[in-house]
Amino acid sequence: LAVVIQGTETPSVWIVEPDATLPYRQLIEFAGGPRIRGIAWSASGDAVIIGKHDVASSDIVLMDSGK
C-alpha cells in the first residue's frame, strides 16, 4: 500500500506494510510543496508511479525498487 501525506505538511509518499516490523517507510519527500495528483503501482508491483503538480510544471515520477 502506498499513502500520500500533504496539506500543511511537505508532500511525501509512504509505503505501508502492515505485517512488517516497521510498517511505515517513507519513499520520498518533495521539497517545495508540489501537490500529489495521483499514485499507482506498476502492473508488476515493483514500482510506484506518482503524478505531481507544481505552479510552473507537472511531472510523472517512476520510483522503482531497483531489483
Rosetta silent file (secondary structure, phi, psi, omega in degrees, C-alpha in Angstrom):
SEQUENCE: LAVVIQGTETPSVWIVEPDATLPYRQLIEFAGGPRIRGIAWSASGDAVIIGKHDVASSDIVLMDSGK
SCORE:     score description
SCORE:     0.000 S_00000001
   1 L     0.000  134.412  175.368    0.000    0.000    0.000 S_00000001
   2 E  -113.840  136.854 -175.645    1.304    3.474   -0.875 S_00000001
   3 E  -127.579  139.735  176.842   -0.005    6.523    1.005 S_00000001
   4 E  -104.573  135.985  173.214    0.336   10.250    0.246 S_00000001
   5 E  -119.513  124.246  176.935    0.617   12.857    3.009 S_00000001
   6 L  -151.595 -164.314 -174.521    0.134   16.505    2.035 S_00000001
   7 L   105.717 -119.274  178.145   -1.782   19.586    3.090 S_00000001
   8 L   -81.204  -12.071  179.348    0.112   21.662    5.635 S_00000001
   9 L   -87.489  163.648  169.422    2.947   19.113    5.596 S_00000001
  10 L   -67.539  127.263 -177.303    5.717   18.766    2.986 S_00000001
  11 L   -57.278  135.032  179.420    4.223   16.314    0.460 S_00000001
  12 E  -148.001  158.901  177.761    5.562   12.803    0.900 S_00000001
  13 E  -120.110  132.714 -178.312    4.823    9.242   -0.179 S_00000001
  14 E  -121.742  144.758  172.309    4.971    6.357    2.277 S_00000001
  15 E   -98.845  131.241 -179.562    4.928    2.588    1.765 S_00000001
  16 E  -115.357  121.129  175.491    2.755    0.748    4.296 S_00000001
  17 L  -123.705   92.457 -172.018    3.385   -2.935    5.022 S_00000001
  18 L   -54.444  -30.358 -177.088    1.080   -3.806    7.962 S_00000001
  19 L   -89.872   -3.722 -177.895    2.842   -7.101    8.772 S_00000001
  20 L   -77.919  158.893  176.535    6.376   -5.657    8.741 S_00000001
  21 L   -60.510  -44.387  173.293    8.368   -4.873   11.897 S_00000001
  22 L  -110.902   94.872 -170.209    8.449   -1.225   10.793 S_00000001
  23 L   -71.111  -17.924 -178.839    5.120   -0.916    8.942 S_00000001
  24 E  -116.238  127.519  179.662    5.659    2.640    7.625 S_00000001
  25 E  -133.967  123.005  179.655    8.568    3.542    5.330 S_00000001
  26 E   -74.115  126.152  179.251    8.962    6.937    3.670 S_00000001
  27 E   -86.509  -47.728 -178.616    9.606    6.538   -0.039 S_00000001
  28 E  -158.367  151.447  173.195   10.131   10.210   -0.989 S_00000001
  29 E  -124.918  129.054 -178.148    9.558   13.739    0.251 S_00000001
  30 L   -96.606  109.252  176.864    9.007   16.527   -2.303 S_00000001
  31 L   -70.114  150.317  176.199   10.643   19.794   -1.228 S_00000001
  32 L    90.752   -7.214  170.742    8.985   22.998   -2.317 S_00000001
  33 L    79.592   35.908  173.798    5.414   21.834   -1.870 S_00000001
  34 L   -66.775  159.304  175.805    4.075   20.341   -5.119 S_00000001
  35 E   -91.692  132.154  174.268    0.632   18.734   -4.946 S_00000001
  36 E   -80.288  120.831 -174.889    0.488   14.971   -5.407 S_00000001
  37 E  -100.748  -15.878  178.947   -2.232   14.441   -8.011 S_00000001
  38 E  -176.148  159.187  179.840   -2.224   10.653   -8.254 S_00000001
  39 E  -151.121  139.897 -179.978   -0.386    7.489   -7.319 S_00000001
  40 E  -153.229  151.715  173.295   -0.473    3.958   -8.731 S_00000001
  41 E   -86.300  147.773  173.284    1.517    0.746   -8.594 S_00000001
  42 L   -68.572  162.848 -179.585    3.021   -0.638  -11.810 S_00000001
  43 L   -59.046  -34.241 -179.150    1.485   -3.857  -13.163 S_00000001
  44 L   -78.836  -15.754  178.882    4.493   -5.847  -11.888 S_00000001
  45 L    81.414    7.113 -179.268    4.156   -4.336   -8.387 S_00000001
  46 L  -108.346   12.342  178.353    7.804   -3.292   -8.148 S_00000001
  47 E  -148.070  150.152  175.776    7.368    0.416   -8.941 S_00000001
  48 E  -114.086  133.956  178.116    5.186    3.315   -7.844 S_00000001
  49 E  -107.636  125.974 -174.928    4.089    5.959  -10.349 S_00000001
  50 E  -121.553  129.075  173.146    3.449    9.412   -8.861 S_00000001
  51 E  -101.326  127.417 -179.779    1.803   12.371  -10.582 S_00000001
  52 E  -130.863  147.942 -178.042    2.737   15.743   -9.096 S_00000001
  53 E  -128.634  130.195  176.954    1.714   19.285   -9.955 S_00000001
  54 L  -122.546  176.238 -177.693    3.565   22.482   -9.078 S_00000001
  55 L   -58.173  -43.995 -173.953    2.923   26.112  -10.001 S_00000001
  56 L   -99.530  -12.229 -174.958    5.194   26.026  -13.049 S_00000001
  57 L  -158.735  164.539  172.175    5.143   22.360  -14.083 S_00000001
  58 E  -129.107  144.380 -178.098    3.627   18.927  -13.776 S_00000001
  59 E  -138.085  155.793  168.094    5.603   15.683  -13.693 S_00000001
  60 E  -116.296  125.477 -175.100    5.094   11.945  -13.586 S_00000001
  61 E  -115.575  131.873  177.318    7.718   10.234  -11.438 S_00000001
  62 E  -107.691  119.997  177.497    8.502    6.500  -11.515 S_00000001
  63 E  -110.240  110.096  179.994   10.050    5.102   -8.315 S_00000001
  64 E  -105.732  166.009 -175.228   11.231    1.516   -8.830 S_00000001
  65 L   -77.934  -12.260  178.371   12.640   -0.982   -6.384 S_00000001
  66 L    75.408   16.773 -179.733   15.943   -1.261   -8.246 S_00000001
  67 L   -77.772    0.000    0.000   15.751   -5.069   -8.391 S_00000001
